[in-house]
Amino acid sequence: MSRSLRCAACATPIPDPRPTQRFCNKRCRDRANWRRSRGLPEQDPATKDQDLPSITKLDRQIAGKDRTIARLRAGRQVDRDRARAAEVAAAAADRRAERAIESMGRDQHAISRRNADLADALRQVRQEAKTQSEHVDQLREVLTRFRVDAEQREQAERQVPIQTIRRQWEALAARLARQASGKTALPLAGLDQEVVTTWQRLRQQTPAPSSSSADGKAPAPARPTRPTARPKRKNR
């Protein structure tokens, strides 16, 4: 800061002086012109000695004010630099935040798309699982029917030999009974007699079933064919 100009007549500091200004007011300018017209110095000697201490004091105060202003300006410049650095840092932080938000938006979009794909895949898997479950249920029903049919078939196959054996046993018992009751009765052995006795007892309890005759009689078993006798050889 430049020092203020002083009035050429009274040595008073001129606030905001113009480059060509020499006096503080019109009174000092007129007084200086009057003294100059009479060959006297422009400055009033009466006020010169009186104003010198105050002027010196004012100069020291002005110098102190100048230093304070310079210090304040320096501090203000530091504050401005700090504010500018803070603005730059804030702008950089804003740019980083914007990039982070954009990245998060892209990631969120990718996650949403992946979730949608996973949801579609899950629906397809559930539909396939439902279809497979229905197919498994159908296979179970078919397997159950097959098992029932197999059990019935196996039971029927087991019953066929029993019925055949029963018919053969009844036929044998009837033949033994005829042999024991005919005109040419033959004595029965112990086992044959037990067979005939059991057969007669069963016939008394329940009539014997018959598949060939309507009256309930067991069909007569076919007699075994006897082998043809070989002709005797003549003695030579």
Tab-separated table of C-alpha atoms in Angstrom:
chain	number	residue	atom	x	y	z
A	1	MET	CA	0.000	0.000	0.000
A	2	SER	CA	1.451	3.427	-0.969
A	3	ARG	CA	1.608	6.166	1.611
A	4	SER	CA	-1.019	8.917	1.488
A	5	LEU	CA	-0.010	12.304	0.148
A	6	ARG	CA	0.175	15.189	2.558
A	7	CYS	CA	-1.138	18.615	2.088
A	8	ALA	CA	1.592	21.074	0.965
A	9	ALA	CA	0.184	23.745	3.321
A	10	CYS	CA	-0.805	21.979	6.554
A	11	ALA	CA	0.932	18.564	6.090
A	12	THR	CA	-2.352	16.757	6.700
A	13	PRO	CA	-2.656	13.345	4.939
A	14	ILE	CA	-4.944	13.539	1.943
A	15	PRO	CA	-7.334	10.558	1.764
A	16	ASP	CA	-7.650	9.086	-1.754
A	17	PRO	CA	-5.523	11.774	-3.423
A	18	ARG	CA	-5.472	12.416	-7.149
A	19	PRO	CA	-2.107	12.275	-8.905
A	20	THR	CA	-1.981	16.087	-9.324
A	21	GLN	CA	-3.548	16.983	-5.964
A	22	ARG	CA	-1.274	18.928	-3.555
A	23	PHE	CA	-3.700	20.388	-0.971
A	24	CYS	CA	-6.275	18.810	1.260
A	25	ASN	CA	-8.974	21.422	0.655
A	26	LYS	CA	-9.655	24.805	-0.946
A	27	ARG	CA	-8.687	26.754	2.175
A	28	CYS	CA	-5.146	25.351	2.180
A	29	ARG	CA	-4.852	25.912	-1.558
A	30	ASP	CA	-5.924	29.560	-1.222
A	31	ARG	CA	-3.585	30.107	1.726
A	32	ALA	CA	-0.679	28.581	-0.202
A	33	ASN	CA	-1.419	30.802	-3.187
A	34	TRP	CA	-1.513	33.890	-0.919
A	35	ARG	CA	1.817	32.993	0.726
A	36	ARG	CA	3.409	32.197	-2.634
A	37	SER	CA	2.247	35.520	-4.045
A	38	ARG	CA	4.142	37.240	-1.250
A	39	GLY	CA	7.270	35.163	-1.610
A	40	LEU	CA	6.604	32.984	1.432
A	41	PRO	CA	6.820	29.196	1.585
A	42	GLU	CA	3.580	27.384	0.970
A	43	GLN	CA	3.623	25.511	4.277
A	44	ASP	CA	2.529	27.435	7.334
A	45	PRO	CA	5.494	27.588	9.744
A	46	ALA	CA	3.192	28.064	12.745
A	47	THR	CA	1.498	24.741	12.194
A	48	LYS	CA	4.622	22.967	10.965
A	49	ASP	CA	6.222	22.626	14.412
A	50	GLN	CA	2.933	21.857	16.082
A	51	ASP	CA	1.917	19.117	13.630
A	52	LEU	CA	5.303	17.374	13.398
A	53	PRO	CA	4.896	15.060	16.456
A	54	SER	CA	1.372	14.171	15.448
A	55	ILE	CA	2.516	13.598	11.904
A	56	THR	CA	5.311	11.304	13.109
A	57	LYS	CA	2.879	9.408	15.291
A	58	LEU	CA	0.465	9.137	12.415
A	59	ASP	CA	3.274	7.890	10.178
A	60	ARG	CA	4.080	5.146	12.694
A	61	GLN	CA	0.411	4.248	12.964
A	62	ILE	CA	0.091	4.226	9.215
A	63	ALA	CA	3.169	1.982	8.952
A	64	GLY	CA	1.628	-0.362	11.526
A	65	LYS	CA	-1.654	-0.334	9.656
A	66	ASP	CA	0.223	-1.041	6.451
A	67	ARG	CA	1.915	-4.057	8.043
A	68	THR	CA	-1.434	-5.244	9.438
A	69	ILE	CA	-3.048	-4.845	6.044
A	70	ALA	CA	-0.173	-6.696	4.377
A	71	ARG	CA	-0.464	-9.479	6.948
A	72	LEU	CA	-4.213	-9.641	6.486
A	73	ARG	CA	-3.780	-9.686	2.733
A	74	ALA	CA	-1.238	-12.475	3.019
A	75	GLY	CA	-3.593	-14.396	5.306
A	76	ARG	CA	-6.435	-13.679	2.925
A	77	GLN	CA	-4.338	-15.000	0.062
A	78	VAL	CA	-3.587	-18.134	2.099
A	79	ASP	CA	-7.279	-18.486	2.811
A	80	ARG	CA	-8.027	-18.021	-0.870
A	81	ASP	CA	-5.444	-20.656	-1.770
A	82	ARG	CA	-6.928	-22.981	0.801
A	83	ALA	CA	-10.438	-22.295	-0.447
A	84	ARG	CA	-9.294	-22.869	-4.054
A	85	ALA	CA	-7.599	-26.129	-3.019
A	86	ALA	CA	-10.751	-27.140	-1.135
A	87	GLU	CA	-12.850	-26.346	-4.225
A	88	VAL	CA	-10.506	-28.420	-6.387
A	89	ALA	CA	-10.654	-31.300	-3.889
A	90	ALA	CA	-14.449	-31.013	-3.692
A	91	ALA	CA	-14.698	-31.062	-7.496
A	92	ALA	CA	-12.448	-34.112	-7.633
A	93	ALA	CA	-14.550	-35.781	-4.927
A	94	ASP	CA	-17.703	-34.958	-6.891
A	95	ARG	CA	-16.218	-36.499	-10.035
A	96	ARG	CA	-15.194	-39.610	-8.093
A	97	ALA	CA	-18.673	-39.806	-6.565
A	98	GLU	CA	-20.271	-39.457	-10.011
A	99	ARG	CA	-18.026	-42.208	-11.396
A	100	ALA	CA	-18.822	-44.397	-8.383
A	101	ILE	CA	-22.559	-43.775	-8.828
A	102	GLU	CA	-22.316	-44.607	-12.537
A	103	SER	CA	-20.366	-47.767	-11.730
A	104	MET	CA	-22.906	-48.720	-9.077
A	105	GLY	CA	-25.697	-48.075	-11.571
A	106	ARG	CA	-24.029	-50.359	-14.114
A	107	ASP	CA	-23.432	-52.998	-11.464
A	108	GLN	CA	-27.036	-52.697	-10.288
A	109	HIS	CA	-28.256	-53.055	-13.860
A	110	ALA	CA	-26.060	-56.105	-14.355
A	111	ILE	CA	-27.273	-57.590	-11.055
A	112	SER	CA	-30.894	-56.924	-12.015
A	113	ARG	CA	-30.371	-58.573	-15.403
A	114	ARG	CA	-28.650	-61.548	-13.756
A	115	ASN	CA	-31.460	-61.832	-11.200
A	116	ALA	CA	-33.993	-61.801	-14.033
A	117	ASP	CA	-32.044	-64.543	-15.837
A	118	LEU	CA	-31.855	-66.571	-12.635
A	119	ALA	CA	-35.593	-66.098	-12.060
A	120	ASP	CA	-36.313	-67.348	-15.598
A	121	ALA	CA	-33.999	-70.308	-15.095
A	122	LEU	CA	-35.653	-71.055	-11.749
A	123	ARG	CA	-39.106	-70.975	-13.362
A	124	GLN	CA	-37.911	-73.341	-16.087
A	125	VAL	CA	-36.364	-75.688	-13.521
A	126	ARG	CA	-39.569	-75.659	-11.470
A	127	GLN	CA	-41.634	-76.351	-14.585
A	128	GLU	CA	-39.316	-79.185	-15.570
A	129	ALA	CA	-39.401	-80.506	-11.997
A	130	LYS	CA	-43.215	-80.385	-12.060
A	131	THR	CA	-43.256	-82.213	-15.397
A	132	GLN	CA	-40.781	-84.782	-14.120
A	133	SER	CA	-42.825	-85.192	-10.939
A	134	GLU	CA	-45.965	-85.835	-12.981
A	135	HIS	CA	-44.019	-88.284	-15.145
A	136	VAL	CA	-42.685	-89.994	-12.025
A	137	ASP	CA	-46.229	-90.233	-10.641
A	138	GLN	CA	-47.371	-91.806	-13.898
A	139	LEU	CA	-44.448	-94.220	-13.799
A	140	ARG	CA	-45.323	-95.090	-10.214
A	141	GLU	CA	-48.926	-95.808	-11.194
A	142	VAL	CA	-47.753	-97.958	-14.097
A	143	LEU	CA	-45.267	-99.724	-11.812
A	144	THR	CA	-47.998	-100.299	-9.247
A	145	ARG	CA	-50.244	-101.808	-11.928
A	146	PHE	CA	-47.365	-103.956	-13.158
A	147	ARG	CA	-46.692	-105.142	-9.620
A	148	VAL	CA	-50.369	-105.962	-9.071
A	149	ASP	CA	-50.507	-107.781	-12.409
A	150	ALA	CA	-47.292	-109.626	-11.616
A	151	GLU	CA	-48.561	-110.640	-8.192
A	152	GLN	CA	-51.872	-111.810	-9.698
A	153	ARG	CA	-50.016	-113.652	-12.442
A	154	GLU	CA	-47.650	-115.222	-9.946
A	155	GLN	CA	-50.551	-116.213	-7.710
A	156	ALA	CA	-52.376	-117.681	-10.689
A	157	GLU	CA	-49.238	-119.538	-11.728
A	158	ARG	CA	-48.912	-120.894	-8.197
A	159	GLN	CA	-52.580	-121.941	-8.144
A	160	VAL	CA	-52.441	-123.795	-11.488
A	161	PRO	CA	-50.064	-126.548	-10.286
A	162	ILE	CA	-52.058	-126.899	-7.043
A	163	GLN	CA	-55.308	-127.349	-8.935
A	164	THR	CA	-53.632	-129.771	-11.324
A	165	ILE	CA	-52.192	-131.763	-8.415
A	166	ARG	CA	-55.590	-131.758	-6.690
A	167	ARG	CA	-57.332	-133.070	-9.813
A	168	GLN	CA	-54.693	-135.751	-10.255
A	169	TRP	CA	-54.923	-136.699	-6.574
A	170	GLU	CA	-58.734	-136.896	-6.761
A	171	ALA	CA	-58.532	-139.047	-9.899
A	172	LEU	CA	-56.032	-141.366	-8.189
A	173	ALA	CA	-58.194	-141.563	-5.073
A	174	ALA	CA	-61.309	-142.349	-7.171
A	175	ARG	CA	-59.496	-145.109	-9.057
A	176	LEU	CA	-58.227	-146.619	-5.819
A	177	ALA	CA	-61.754	-146.457	-4.406
A	178	ARG	CA	-63.139	-148.291	-7.482
A	179	GLN	CA	-60.475	-150.906	-7.222
A	180	ALA	CA	-61.322	-151.480	-3.561
A	181	SER	CA	-65.107	-151.604	-4.126
A	182	GLY	CA	-65.469	-153.602	-7.356
A	183	LYS	CA	-66.176	-157.274	-7.840
A	184	THR	CA	-62.531	-157.928	-8.131
A	185	ALA	CA	-61.639	-155.899	-5.066
A	186	LEU	CA	-57.988	-155.705	-4.270
A	187	PRO	CA	-56.697	-155.066	-0.798
A	188	LEU	CA	-55.235	-151.573	-0.435
A	189	ALA	CA	-51.910	-150.851	1.142
A	190	GLY	CA	-51.565	-148.475	4.080
A	191	LEU	CA	-50.824	-145.342	2.045
A	192	ASP	CA	-53.474	-146.137	-0.558
A	193	GLN	CA	-56.029	-146.714	2.169
A	194	GLU	CA	-55.161	-143.331	3.765
A	195	VAL	CA	-55.608	-141.610	0.393
A	196	VAL	CA	-59.039	-143.192	-0.130
A	197	THR	CA	-60.131	-142.399	3.434
A	198	THR	CA	-59.077	-138.745	3.112
A	199	TRP	CA	-60.788	-138.441	-0.270
A	200	GLN	CA	-64.059	-139.866	1.072
A	201	ARG	CA	-63.978	-137.533	4.080
A	202	LEU	CA	-63.387	-134.485	1.844
A	203	ARG	CA	-66.264	-135.499	-0.436
A	204	GLN	CA	-68.572	-135.746	2.580
A	205	GLN	CA	-67.555	-132.226	3.734
A	206	THR	CA	-67.602	-130.424	0.357
A	207	PRO	CA	-68.443	-131.772	-3.062
A	208	ALA	CA	-65.366	-132.085	-5.197
A	209	PRO	CA	-65.217	-129.468	-8.004
A	210	SER	CA	-65.176	-130.695	-11.542
A	211	SER	CA	-64.445	-128.760	-14.695
A	212	SER	CA	-65.573	-131.385	-17.222
A	213	SER	CA	-68.891	-132.756	-15.904
A	214	ALA	CA	-71.931	-130.843	-14.737
A	215	ASP	CA	-72.953	-133.400	-12.063
A	216	GLY	CA	-69.777	-132.920	-10.014
A	217	LYS	CA	-68.167	-136.297	-10.808
A	218	ALA	CA	-64.447	-136.356	-11.412
A	219	PRO	CA	-63.531	-137.446	-14.929
A	220	ALA	CA	-62.096	-140.901	-15.266
A	221	PRO	CA	-58.382	-140.762	-15.817
A	222	ALA	CA	-57.130	-142.092	-19.074
A	223	ARG	CA	-55.583	-145.504	-18.752
A	224	PRO	CA	-51.972	-145.687	-19.665
A	225	THR	CA	-51.291	-147.381	-22.976
A	226	ARG	CA	-49.655	-150.731	-22.501
A	227	PRO	CA	-46.585	-151.418	-24.561
A	228	THR	CA	-47.107	-153.823	-27.418
A	229	ALA	CA	-45.777	-157.293	-26.612
A	230	ARG	CA	-42.859	-158.318	-28.687
A	231	PRO	CA	-43.304	-161.544	-30.692
A	232	LYS	CA	-41.517	-164.529	-29.278
A	233	ARG	CA	-38.576	-165.778	-31.149
A	234	LYS	CA	-38.712	-169.299	-32.484
A	235	ASN	CA	-36.038	-171.648	-31.414
A	236	ARG	CA	-33.974	-172.702	-34.344
